[in-house]
Structures are given as C-alpha cells and as structure tokens.
Amino acid sequence: MKEAAHYLKTPGLISLGGGLPSPEYFPFHEIDVKVPRPGYLGQEQNGHEEGEIISMGMHDMREGKSAFDLATALNYGQGHGAPQLLRWLVEHTEIVHNPPYKDWSCTMTVGSTAAWDMTLRMFCRPGDFIITEQYSFPAAIETAIPMGVRCAAVSMDAGGMLPSSLDDLLSNWDSVRRGGPKPFLVYTVPTGQNPTGSTQSIERRRQIYAVCQKHDLYIFEDEPYYFLQMQPYTGEDSSPVPPPQSHAEFVESLVPSFLSIDVDGRVMRADSFSKVISPGSRVGWITASEQICDRFRTHADVCTQGPSGFSQLILFKLLDETWGHPGYLDWLMHIRLEYTKRRNVMMAACAKYLPKDIVSWTPPSAGMFHWLQVDYTKHPAYLNGTKTLHKIEEDIFLACVRHGTLLMKGSWFCADKIEKRHTLFFRATYAAAQFDQIDEAIKRFGNAVRDEFGRLPYINGVNGHAINGHSMNGHATNGYVTKGHDTNGHLHGHSNGELNGHVNGMTNGDSNGTNDYANGRH
Ligand SMILES: Cc1ncc(COP(=O)(O)O)c(C=O)c1O
C-alpha cells in the first residue's frame, strides 16, 4: 500500500486510495519558532537573546514559499521520514563520514534508543548473545533482556573496548558452557561512552574492526556523543589548544567513525539530535548498507512510522532553510567549546577536592560523563573483612546523598550482571549543572568518600584538616569524621532539611538530571 503512494505524482490523478486525513482539519495554521541566527557565534550569548523567527505555514509548498509545509509534515509519511529532511541528513553524513562504499543509505529514527530496539528485533532471536562494553548504556542492555537476548561483556580500558578481549571472547566461545550460539552483533558507543566517558582512538577502532572482520561480526555504533568531542584536556597549568578555525579543520579534528572505515558494509551507525539539538525532538537516523536500510525502513513502516512531523518540519526549517550545513557545523563547534568549559570545571574541582590516593580518573575527551574509580581496597572495613565492594558502593552512594550530591553507581551500568566485579566506579555528569554547582557537588562527593573511608573532610581549602568548630554548611564536623557520629542527629537534621533543598536545587533547571532520576536510564 505504501508503494501505491508513488502514483500520486501522476498528473490529474484523483486519489481515493490512501487513508490520509485532509489538512483542512489540522488545527495548526502556522508555527513560528525563534532560533539562533546563522553566523550568531560571538554575536549572541548562547543564541538566546536575539534570534531569527522562522515561520511554517499550512500550504508553503503549494504557494512556492518552501520545500516543506504543515500540510505535508503533519500528514502520514514514509517510515524513513520526510525526503526533505532525509536528503539533508544524507548530505551531512557524507560531509562528516563519507562511507567508503557506494550503496549506503540513511533512514530516520525516533532516536538511537528506538533504533537499537528495532535493530535487536531485526537481528536477534531469543537465546542469542550480543556483545557490549563491560559497562554500558542501561537502556541498551535492558532493551535486549525482554527479548531473551543476553550480553557478553568485553573488557575496557580508558580508551574503550579492548580488541584483544573481544578477540578472546569470540575465539574461546563455548556454546555449551554459555548456553547460546557465538554472538554476531556488537553494540558499542565509541565516542564519549556512557558511562565511562571513554573514546576509542582511530587505531583502536581499526583494531576492533579487524576483529569484527575476523569473526564476521556486525557493528552497531551508537554515537549520540560524537559531536561532544572536546578540545584536548591540557590541565590547569598548560595553555589551551586553539579551537578549530574552519569547518574543514573541525571535521578533521573528529575521530573517524566506524562508518567511515567500513569497507564491508558491516556497520550500522546511529546518530541522534538528542545531545546536540534537544532530546525531546526525538529525531535521529541510521546509516547502513542499502540492504540493511531497506529492512529497517520496512520495519519502521509498521513500528514508529518515522519521527513526529512537527519535529521533522522544525528541524528541516532550522537545518536546511536557515542554517544550512555551514551553520550547523558552527553550532556543533559552539557546543564543543561549551562542553570543553564544563569538562574543565569538573576536572579542576576533582583535582582540588578529591582524595587522590582513593579516587582516580582519566579526563574525558568527549561526551558528558566523568568516570571516577574508587579504590575500595583501601577502605578500613574492606581490609578487616566487614564490608564487601557492593556494600561500600552502596554506602558511598548514600553518603553522597547525605552530603548533598547525587552520582550514579557504576554497578548500574554493568552489562554482565552475573560476572563478579573487581572495580568500583561512580559516574558524574558535567552536562547541565551551573559551574559553581559542579564545583560544589564534587567537593561534596570528596567529603562523602572521606566520610565513608573514615577520613577528615575537605573544608575551606584545607584538604583533610577539618578542625573543631569548622563546618561544611555550618554543621559540626564531628559527624563526618567518625562513623559513630553518622546517626547522631547532625546528619539527619542536615539531610532532611537543608540537603534536600540542595539536591532539589541541583536537579531543578537540570532537565537532563531530572530525567536521569525520573527514568533512571540515561
Ligand atoms: C549511549 C546512548 N545511546 C543512546 C542514548 C539516547 O539517545 P536517544 O535520545 O537518541 O534515544 C543515550 C542517552 O542517554 C546514550 O547514552
């Protein structure tokens, strides 16, 4: 039936075919949106003060005003999305990734989460295993579980998935012991990985790709953080690296994607506007070989039916008719510098407040997450055998809340829930809190860790020397120094009143954070 739509182009044809409602009955006559003007950088603060109003009318196409309008966008369309926006996405993909084979193609999605869900339905059967990083995006894992699909986890280091571990896993796969066939699908987040913040270098990507060729694996690269690649971290004492001066330099500075090195057509790349335009737009796209895209499109026709017409139209007007490719690249360069500032604030706070003999980290080069490793083996209760790694994680998490900050437990991101853990991590994001809040939250995290480890808190610039009468937020320090004081009323009073205020304060205006807590899956 969808194919019958092609005949609508026949001159003089009166259609009594498709069940499309008449735009006469759409109660939206015009939509106006205010957006940052192209070339706004340096002229407007974040593009909010002054902007350009773009209007979308009901019959702009018929009236020769635009290539897309409300009458078309708000009606039924094809599962791959409106051709107007799709063309722009294909051009963008060519500019940035230029896949090295001819028959690649793009199809719109309602974001990467849905793209992954659809991919699992297309590729897997109950009982299959997929390969993921050892710590991974919880929604990706939990999408698989109800389908009866299990995760086989590959070890990571600060540079992401380890090719040798991937090779070992597959070379030594024992279907009987594992209770399932050798996996053929890899889910990876190569850039600014969630939760570890790690980014695979081009050498690492090439090695992983070679292992995938050896074992004939298909790669799903989930890349919502690709354009959150930041300026190199140089530390506080060295001068910053100058940002890219041109679009070409910017594109050149990005780590090449798996898609861009995919000579076999074994990669499906998922892009998303969620982290660079807005998560609520619910628009993304996949790029893969035509063979795969065709299946995906057919699937979308009976599943999502493509993203919302409102979103597609607004994005088309912004990206194609207002900014164009150069304007979008300007925007991405702007976002890069904004995240660089945020990341640097968090790194400075970590250096200032965290006990370095207990907490260690690698500065992220992309994404919105900072992954902090806690050396639980130094915990007095671990040394005397009274607390497990799991209990220490739980207690640090609760201590963080008492001290007025919220970080995510590393265990929430474990792909393989059965395998025994030997590392303890917390995930912090610098994406949304104000700079001074990032600083304060890390200070509180440092104090929570010290509290848990029975150390003195960090107070007023003196690391580990809390002295009589000095306090964090005006409370006596005693409560923080020895475990026996945890319940003496100071902390309870503190957490029930003031700290709740802080926690709320930190989550209000932090929409990503609020979603985090509400959905528990980002
Ligand atoms: C790795 C990863 N993939 C996908 C998503 C969600 O992307 P989308 O909003 O496009 O579904 C997230 C966001 O939290 C993520 O961390």
Coordinates of C-alpha atoms and ligand atoms in Angstrom, one line a residue:
M1 CA 0.0 0.0 0.0
K2 CA 2.8 2.4 0.8
E3 CA 4.3 1.8 -2.6
A4 CA 1.0 2.9 -4.2
A5 CA 1.9 6.4 -3.0
H6 CA 4.3 6.7 -5.9
Y7 CA 1.3 7.0 -8.3
L8 CA 0.2 10.2 -6.5
K9 CA 2.7 12.1 -8.8
T10 CA 0.6 11.1 -11.8
P11 CA -0.8 14.3 -13.4
G12 CA -4.6 14.7 -13.0
L13 CA -4.9 11.7 -10.7
I14 CA -7.7 11.9 -8.1
S15 CA -6.7 9.8 -5.1
L16 CA -9.4 7.8 -3.3
G17 CA -6.6 5.5 -2.2
G18 CA -4.6 6.3 0.9
G19 CA -6.3 6.8 4.2
L20 CA -4.8 10.3 4.8
P21 CA -6.9 12.9 6.6
S22 CA -7.4 16.3 4.9
P23 CA -5.1 19.0 6.1
E24 CA -8.2 21.2 6.3
Y25 CA -8.9 19.5 9.6
F26 CA -5.4 20.1 11.1
P27 CA -5.8 22.7 13.8
F28 CA -2.4 24.2 13.2
H29 CA -2.3 27.0 10.6
E30 CA 1.1 28.3 11.2
I31 CA 4.0 27.6 13.5
D32 CA 6.7 30.2 14.4
V33 CA 9.9 29.3 16.1
K34 CA 12.8 31.5 17.3
V35 CA 16.2 30.1 16.7
P36 CA 19.8 31.4 16.8
R37 CA 20.7 33.2 13.6
P38 CA 23.3 31.7 11.3
G39 CA 26.6 33.2 12.0
Y40 CA 25.5 34.0 15.5
L41 CA 28.7 32.9 17.2
G42 CA 30.3 35.7 19.0
Q43 CA 27.4 38.0 18.4
E44 CA 24.8 36.4 20.8
Q45 CA 25.2 34.9 24.2
N46 CA 24.2 31.2 23.5
G47 CA 22.0 32.4 20.8
H48 CA 19.1 33.1 23.1
E49 CA 18.9 36.9 23.3
E50 CA 18.5 37.6 19.6
G51 CA 17.3 35.1 17.2
E52 CA 15.5 34.7 13.9
I53 CA 11.9 33.8 13.7
I54 CA 11.1 31.1 11.2
S55 CA 7.5 30.5 10.1
M56 CA 5.9 27.4 8.8
G57 CA 2.6 27.7 7.0
M58 CA 0.0 25.2 6.1
H59 CA 0.5 25.3 2.3
D60 CA 4.0 26.8 1.9
M61 CA 4.9 24.2 -0.8
R62 CA 1.8 25.0 -2.9
E63 CA 2.5 28.7 -2.5
G64 CA 6.1 28.3 -3.6
K65 CA 7.4 29.6 -0.2
S66 CA 9.2 26.4 1.0
A67 CA 10.1 22.8 0.1
F68 CA 8.1 21.6 3.2
D69 CA 5.0 22.7 5.0
L70 CA 2.5 21.8 7.7
A71 CA 0.0 20.1 5.3
T72 CA 2.7 17.6 4.3
A73 CA 4.7 17.3 7.6
L74 CA 1.6 16.7 9.7
N75 CA 0.1 14.0 7.5
Y76 CA 1.2 10.4 7.2
G77 CA 4.5 9.9 5.6
Q78 CA 7.0 7.1 4.9
G79 CA 8.8 5.2 7.7
H80 CA 12.2 6.6 6.6
G81 CA 11.0 10.2 7.3
A82 CA 10.3 13.1 5.0
P83 CA 12.5 13.2 1.9
Q84 CA 13.3 16.9 2.5
L85 CA 15.0 16.3 5.9
L86 CA 16.3 12.9 4.9
R87 CA 18.2 14.5 2.0
W88 CA 19.8 17.0 4.4
L89 CA 20.8 14.1 6.7
V90 CA 22.4 12.2 3.9
E91 CA 24.4 15.3 2.8
H92 CA 25.5 15.8 6.4
T93 CA 26.6 12.1 6.7
E94 CA 28.6 12.5 3.5
I95 CA 30.3 15.6 4.8
V96 CA 31.3 14.1 8.1
H97 CA 31.7 10.3 7.4
N98 CA 31.9 9.8 3.7
P99 CA 31.3 6.0 3.9
P100 CA 33.8 4.2 1.7
Y101 CA 31.3 2.2 -0.4
K102 CA 28.5 3.1 -2.8
D103 CA 25.2 1.7 -1.7
W104 CA 24.9 3.2 1.7
S105 CA 21.8 4.9 2.8
C106 CA 20.1 6.7 5.7
T107 CA 16.7 6.2 7.4
M108 CA 15.3 8.4 10.1
T109 CA 14.6 7.1 13.6
V110 CA 12.9 8.4 16.7
G111 CA 16.3 8.4 18.3
S112 CA 19.0 5.9 19.0
T113 CA 17.2 4.0 21.8
A114 CA 14.4 3.1 19.4
A115 CA 16.9 2.4 16.6
W116 CA 18.7 -0.1 18.8
D117 CA 15.4 -1.7 19.8
M118 CA 14.5 -2.1 16.2
T119 CA 17.9 -3.5 15.4
L120 CA 17.6 -6.1 18.0
R121 CA 14.2 -7.2 16.7
M122 CA 15.7 -7.4 13.2
F123 CA 18.9 -9.3 14.0
C124 CA 18.3 -11.4 17.1
R125 CA 16.3 -14.3 18.4
P126 CA 15.7 -15.3 22.0
G127 CA 18.7 -17.1 23.4
D128 CA 21.2 -15.0 21.3
F129 CA 24.1 -13.1 22.9
I130 CA 25.1 -9.6 21.9
I131 CA 28.5 -8.1 22.6
T132 CA 28.7 -4.9 24.6
E133 CA 31.3 -3.0 26.5
Q134 CA 31.7 -4.2 30.1
Y135 CA 30.0 -1.0 31.4
S136 CA 27.2 0.1 29.0
F137 CA 24.2 2.3 28.5
P138 CA 21.5 0.6 30.7
A139 CA 18.6 1.2 28.2
A140 CA 20.6 -0.7 25.5
I141 CA 21.0 -3.7 27.8
E142 CA 17.5 -3.6 29.2
T143 CA 16.0 -3.4 25.7
A144 CA 17.6 -6.7 25.0
I145 CA 16.6 -8.6 28.2
P146 CA 12.8 -8.9 27.5
M147 CA 13.7 -10.2 24.0
G148 CA 15.6 -13.1 25.7
V149 CA 18.9 -11.6 24.4
R150 CA 21.8 -11.7 26.8
C151 CA 25.0 -9.6 26.9
A152 CA 28.5 -10.9 26.6
A153 CA 30.8 -8.2 28.1
V154 CA 34.1 -7.1 26.7
S155 CA 36.7 -5.6 29.0
M156 CA 37.6 -1.9 28.6
D157 CA 40.4 0.5 29.5
A158 CA 40.5 4.3 29.4
G159 CA 40.4 4.0 25.6
G160 CA 37.2 2.0 25.5
M161 CA 36.6 -1.6 24.4
L162 CA 39.7 -3.8 24.2
P163 CA 40.2 -5.5 20.8
S164 CA 42.2 -8.3 22.5
S165 CA 39.3 -9.0 24.9
L166 CA 36.8 -9.0 22.0
D167 CA 39.0 -11.5 20.1
D168 CA 39.5 -13.7 23.2
L169 CA 35.8 -13.8 23.9
L170 CA 35.0 -14.9 20.4
S171 CA 37.9 -17.2 19.9
N172 CA 37.1 -19.1 23.1
W173 CA 33.4 -19.0 22.8
D174 CA 31.9 -22.2 24.2
S175 CA 28.3 -22.5 23.1
V176 CA 27.5 -25.3 25.5
R177 CA 29.0 -23.6 28.5
R178 CA 27.5 -20.3 27.6
G179 CA 24.2 -21.8 26.6
G180 CA 23.9 -19.9 23.4
P181 CA 25.5 -19.5 19.9
K182 CA 28.5 -17.4 19.2
P183 CA 27.5 -13.8 19.0
F184 CA 27.4 -11.8 15.7
L185 CA 26.3 -8.4 16.8
V186 CA 28.4 -5.8 18.7
Y187 CA 26.8 -2.8 20.4
T188 CA 29.4 -0.1 21.0
V189 CA 29.5 3.6 22.0
P190 CA 32.8 4.6 20.5
T191 CA 32.8 8.2 21.5
G192 CA 32.3 9.7 25.0
Q193 CA 30.9 6.3 26.0
N194 CA 28.1 6.2 28.6
P195 CA 29.0 5.7 31.4
T196 CA 32.8 5.6 31.2
G197 CA 33.3 8.7 29.1
S198 CA 36.0 6.8 27.1
T199 CA 36.6 7.4 23.4
Q200 CA 38.2 4.9 21.1
S201 CA 41.1 6.2 19.1
I202 CA 41.2 5.6 15.4
E203 CA 43.9 2.9 15.9
R204 CA 41.6 1.2 18.5
R205 CA 38.6 1.4 16.0
R206 CA 40.7 -0.1 13.3
Q207 CA 41.8 -3.0 15.6
I208 CA 38.2 -3.6 16.7
Y209 CA 37.0 -3.5 13.1
A210 CA 39.7 -6.1 12.2
V211 CA 38.5 -8.4 14.9
C212 CA 34.9 -8.0 13.7
Q213 CA 36.1 -8.9 10.2
K214 CA 37.9 -12.0 11.6
H215 CA 34.8 -13.2 13.4
D216 CA 32.3 -11.8 10.9
L217 CA 30.6 -9.5 13.4
Y218 CA 28.1 -6.8 12.6
I219 CA 28.7 -3.5 14.4
F220 CA 26.0 -1.1 15.8
E221 CA 27.8 2.1 16.6
D222 CA 25.6 4.2 18.9
E223 CA 27.0 7.7 18.6
P224 CA 24.9 10.3 20.4
Y225 CA 28.0 11.9 21.8
Y226 CA 30.1 12.1 18.6
F227 CA 29.9 15.9 18.4
L228 CA 30.6 16.3 22.0
Q229 CA 34.3 15.7 21.2
M230 CA 36.0 18.5 23.1
Q231 CA 39.3 20.4 23.0
P232 CA 42.1 18.3 24.3
Y233 CA 42.5 18.5 28.1
T234 CA 45.7 20.2 28.9
G235 CA 45.3 20.6 32.7
E236 CA 45.2 23.9 34.6
D237 CA 48.8 24.9 34.2
S238 CA 49.2 24.5 30.4
S239 CA 47.8 26.8 27.8
P240 CA 44.7 25.5 26.0
V241 CA 44.8 24.1 22.4
P242 CA 43.3 26.7 20.0
P243 CA 39.9 25.5 18.7
P244 CA 39.4 24.6 15.0
Q245 CA 39.4 27.7 12.8
S246 CA 37.4 26.3 10.0
H247 CA 34.7 23.8 9.2
A248 CA 37.2 21.6 7.5
E249 CA 39.6 21.7 10.5
F250 CA 36.7 20.9 12.8
V251 CA 35.6 17.8 10.8
E252 CA 39.2 16.8 10.5
S253 CA 39.6 17.0 14.3
L254 CA 36.9 14.4 14.9
V255 CA 37.9 10.8 15.5
P256 CA 36.8 8.9 12.3
S257 CA 33.7 6.8 12.8
F258 CA 33.4 3.0 12.2
L259 CA 31.1 4.0 9.4
S260 CA 33.9 5.9 7.7
I261 CA 36.2 2.9 7.8
D262 CA 33.6 0.3 6.9
V263 CA 34.7 -1.3 3.7
D264 CA 32.4 -4.4 4.2
G265 CA 29.0 -2.8 4.9
R266 CA 29.1 -4.4 8.4
V267 CA 28.3 -1.2 10.3
M268 CA 25.1 0.4 11.3
R269 CA 25.6 3.9 12.7
A270 CA 23.0 5.5 14.9
D271 CA 23.1 9.3 15.0
S272 CA 20.8 11.4 17.2
F273 CA 19.9 15.0 17.6
S274 CA 19.3 14.3 21.4
K275 CA 22.6 15.7 22.7
V276 CA 23.2 18.4 20.2
I277 CA 19.8 19.9 19.4
S278 CA 17.4 18.5 22.0
P279 CA 16.4 15.1 23.4
G280 CA 12.7 15.8 23.1
S281 CA 12.9 16.3 19.3
R282 CA 13.0 12.5 19.1
V283 CA 14.8 12.5 15.7
G284 CA 17.8 10.5 14.8
W285 CA 18.9 8.5 11.8
I286 CA 20.8 5.3 11.0
T287 CA 23.3 4.9 8.2
A288 CA 24.0 1.4 6.8
S289 CA 24.2 -0.5 3.6
E290 CA 21.1 -0.2 1.4
Q291 CA 20.3 -3.8 2.1
I292 CA 20.0 -3.2 5.8
C293 CA 18.4 0.2 5.5
D294 CA 15.7 -1.3 3.3
R295 CA 14.8 -3.8 6.0
F296 CA 14.9 -1.1 8.7
R297 CA 12.6 1.2 6.6
T298 CA 10.1 -1.6 6.2
H299 CA 10.3 -2.2 9.9
A300 CA 9.7 1.5 10.7
D301 CA 6.6 1.5 8.4
V302 CA 5.0 -0.9 10.8
C303 CA 6.5 0.4 14.0
T304 CA 7.4 4.0 14.6
Q305 CA 6.2 5.3 11.2
G306 CA 9.1 7.7 11.4
P307 CA 9.6 10.7 13.7
S308 CA 6.9 13.3 14.5
G309 CA 6.0 15.7 11.7
F310 CA 6.4 18.7 14.0
S311 CA 10.0 17.7 14.7
Q312 CA 10.8 16.9 11.2
L313 CA 9.4 20.2 9.9
I314 CA 11.1 22.4 12.5
L315 CA 14.4 20.6 12.1
F316 CA 14.2 21.0 8.3
K317 CA 13.5 24.7 8.6
L318 CA 16.3 25.2 11.0
L319 CA 19.0 22.9 9.4
D320 CA 18.2 23.3 5.7
E321 CA 16.5 26.6 5.2
T322 CA 18.0 28.7 8.0
W323 CA 21.5 27.4 9.0
G324 CA 22.5 25.1 6.1
H325 CA 25.4 22.8 6.6
P326 CA 27.9 25.6 7.5
G327 CA 25.5 27.0 10.1
Y328 CA 25.0 23.5 11.7
L329 CA 28.8 23.0 11.8
D330 CA 29.1 26.4 13.5
W331 CA 26.6 25.2 16.1
L332 CA 28.5 22.0 16.7
M333 CA 31.7 23.9 17.1
H334 CA 30.0 26.1 19.6
I335 CA 28.7 23.1 21.6
R336 CA 32.2 21.6 21.5
L337 CA 33.6 24.7 23.3
E338 CA 30.8 24.8 25.8
Y339 CA 31.4 21.2 26.8
T340 CA 35.1 21.8 26.9
K341 CA 34.5 24.6 29.5
R342 CA 32.2 22.3 31.6
R343 CA 34.6 19.4 31.5
N344 CA 37.4 21.6 32.6
V345 CA 35.4 23.0 35.5
M346 CA 34.8 19.4 36.7
M347 CA 38.4 18.4 36.2
A348 CA 39.6 21.4 38.3
A349 CA 37.1 20.5 41.0
C350 CA 38.3 16.9 41.1
A351 CA 41.9 18.0 41.3
K352 CA 41.0 20.4 44.1
Y353 CA 38.7 18.2 46.3
L354 CA 39.2 14.5 45.8
P355 CA 41.5 12.3 47.9
K356 CA 43.8 11.1 45.2
D357 CA 45.0 8.1 47.0
I358 CA 41.4 6.8 46.9
V359 CA 39.8 8.3 43.8
S360 CA 41.3 8.3 40.3
W361 CA 40.2 9.2 36.9
T362 CA 41.1 9.9 33.3
P363 CA 39.9 13.3 31.9
P364 CA 37.3 12.6 29.2
S365 CA 37.9 13.8 25.7
A366 CA 34.2 13.5 24.6
G367 CA 30.7 13.2 25.9
M368 CA 29.1 14.4 29.1
F369 CA 30.4 11.8 31.6
H370 CA 33.2 11.6 34.1
W371 CA 34.0 8.2 35.4
L372 CA 35.6 8.1 38.9
Q373 CA 37.3 5.0 40.2
V374 CA 37.3 4.5 44.0
D375 CA 39.9 2.2 45.4
Y376 CA 37.7 0.2 47.8
T377 CA 40.7 -2.0 48.8
K378 CA 41.9 0.9 51.0
H379 CA 38.6 1.0 52.9
P380 CA 39.2 0.1 56.5
A381 CA 36.0 -2.2 56.6
Y382 CA 37.2 -4.0 53.4
L383 CA 40.6 -4.5 54.9
N384 CA 39.1 -6.0 58.1
G385 CA 36.6 -8.1 56.0
T386 CA 33.4 -6.5 57.3
K387 CA 32.3 -4.8 54.1
T388 CA 32.1 -6.0 50.5
L389 CA 32.7 -3.9 47.4
H390 CA 29.0 -3.9 46.8
K391 CA 28.3 -2.6 50.4
I392 CA 31.0 0.1 50.1
E393 CA 29.5 1.3 46.8
E394 CA 26.0 1.5 48.4
D395 CA 27.4 3.3 51.5
I396 CA 29.3 5.9 49.4
F397 CA 26.2 6.4 47.3
L398 CA 24.1 7.1 50.4
A399 CA 26.9 9.2 51.9
C400 CA 26.8 11.4 48.7
V401 CA 23.1 12.0 49.1
R402 CA 23.6 12.9 52.8
H403 CA 26.3 15.3 51.8
G404 CA 24.0 16.8 49.1
T405 CA 25.1 15.4 45.8
L406 CA 24.0 12.6 43.5
L407 CA 26.3 10.4 41.4
M408 CA 25.4 7.2 39.6
K409 CA 26.6 3.9 40.9
G410 CA 28.9 2.1 38.5
S411 CA 27.2 -1.2 39.1
W412 CA 24.0 0.2 37.4
F413 CA 25.9 0.1 34.1
C414 CA 27.3 -3.5 34.4
A415 CA 26.5 -5.3 31.2
D416 CA 27.1 -8.7 32.6
K417 CA 25.1 -8.9 35.8
I418 CA 26.5 -12.3 36.7
E419 CA 30.2 -11.8 36.4
K420 CA 32.0 -10.8 39.7
R421 CA 33.1 -7.2 39.9
H422 CA 36.6 -6.1 41.0
T423 CA 36.3 -2.4 40.3
L424 CA 34.2 0.4 41.9
F425 CA 33.2 3.4 39.9
F426 CA 30.8 6.4 40.1
R427 CA 29.5 8.4 37.2
A428 CA 29.3 12.2 37.3
T429 CA 28.0 14.4 34.5
Y430 CA 29.1 17.9 33.8
A431 CA 26.3 18.4 31.2
A432 CA 23.8 20.6 32.9
A433 CA 24.7 21.9 36.4
Q434 CA 26.0 25.5 36.8
F435 CA 29.8 25.8 37.0
D436 CA 29.7 26.7 40.8
Q437 CA 27.3 23.7 41.3
I438 CA 29.7 21.4 39.6
D439 CA 32.5 22.6 41.9
E440 CA 30.3 22.3 45.0
A441 CA 29.0 18.8 44.0
I442 CA 32.5 17.4 43.5
K443 CA 33.5 18.9 46.8
R444 CA 30.6 17.1 48.5
F445 CA 31.5 13.9 46.7
G446 CA 35.0 14.2 48.0
N447 CA 33.7 14.7 51.5
A448 CA 31.3 11.7 51.2
V449 CA 34.2 9.5 50.1
R450 CA 36.3 10.7 53.0
D451 CA 33.4 10.3 55.4
E452 CA 32.9 6.7 54.2
F453 CA 36.6 5.9 54.5
G454 CA 36.8 7.4 58.0
R455 CA 38.9 10.3 56.8
L456 CA 38.7 14.0 57.7
P457 CA 36.6 16.0 55.3
Y458 CA 37.9 18.7 52.9
I459 CA 36.9 22.0 54.3
N460 CA 37.6 25.6 53.2
G461 CA 40.5 24.8 51.1
V462 CA 42.2 22.6 53.6
N463 CA 42.4 19.0 52.4
G464 CA 41.8 16.5 55.1
H465 CA 42.1 19.0 58.0
A466 CA 38.7 19.7 59.4
I467 CA 39.3 21.3 62.7
N468 CA 37.0 21.9 65.7
G469 CA 34.1 24.1 65.0
H470 CA 34.7 24.5 61.3
S471 CA 31.9 23.0 59.3
M472 CA 30.5 22.2 56.0
N473 CA 27.4 24.3 55.5
G474 CA 27.6 25.3 59.2
H475 CA 27.3 21.9 60.7
A476 CA 29.7 20.5 63.2
T477 CA 32.4 18.4 61.5
N478 CA 32.4 15.7 64.1
G479 CA 29.7 13.8 62.3
Y480 CA 31.8 13.5 59.2
V481 CA 34.9 12.2 60.9
T482 CA 33.9 9.0 62.6
K483 CA 31.3 6.6 61.5
G484 CA 29.8 6.6 65.1
H485 CA 28.5 10.1 64.5
D486 CA 26.7 9.3 61.3
T487 CA 23.4 8.9 63.2
N488 CA 23.9 11.4 66.0
G489 CA 21.3 13.7 64.6
H490 CA 23.5 16.2 62.9
L491 CA 23.5 14.4 59.7
H492 CA 19.8 13.5 59.9
G493 CA 18.8 17.0 60.5
H494 CA 21.1 18.1 57.7
S495 CA 19.9 15.6 55.1
N496 CA 16.2 16.0 55.9
G497 CA 16.2 19.7 55.5
E498 CA 19.0 21.7 54.0
L499 CA 20.4 19.0 51.9
N500 CA 17.2 18.0 50.3
G501 CA 16.9 21.6 49.3
H502 CA 20.4 21.4 47.7
V503 CA 19.6 18.2 45.9
N504 CA 16.4 19.7 44.5
G505 CA 18.2 22.9 43.7
M506 CA 20.7 20.9 41.8
T507 CA 18.1 19.0 39.8
N508 CA 15.8 21.9 39.1
G509 CA 16.9 23.6 36.0
D510 CA 18.9 20.5 35.2
S511 CA 16.5 18.8 33.0
N512 CA 18.9 16.1 32.0
G513 CA 19.5 15.3 35.6
T514 CA 15.8 15.3 36.4
N515 CA 15.2 12.8 33.6
D516 CA 18.1 10.8 34.9
Y517 CA 16.4 10.4 38.2
A518 CA 12.9 10.0 36.8
N519 CA 13.8 7.4 34.2
G520 CA 16.9 6.1 35.8
R521 CA 18.2 5.0 32.4
H522 CA 20.3 7.8 30.9
Ligands
LIG1 C1 24.8 5.6 24.6 C2 23.5 6.2 24.5 N1 22.7 5.9 23.4 C3 21.5 6.5 23.2 C4 21.0 7.4 24.1 C5 19.7 8.0 23.9 O1 19.6 8.5 22.6 P1 18.2 8.9 22.0 O2 17.7 10.1 22.8 O3 18.5 9.3 20.6 O4 17.3 7.8 22.1 C6 21.8 7.8 25.2 C7 21.3 8.8 26.2 O5 21.2 8.8 27.3 C8 23.1 7.2 25.4 O6 23.8 7.4 26.4

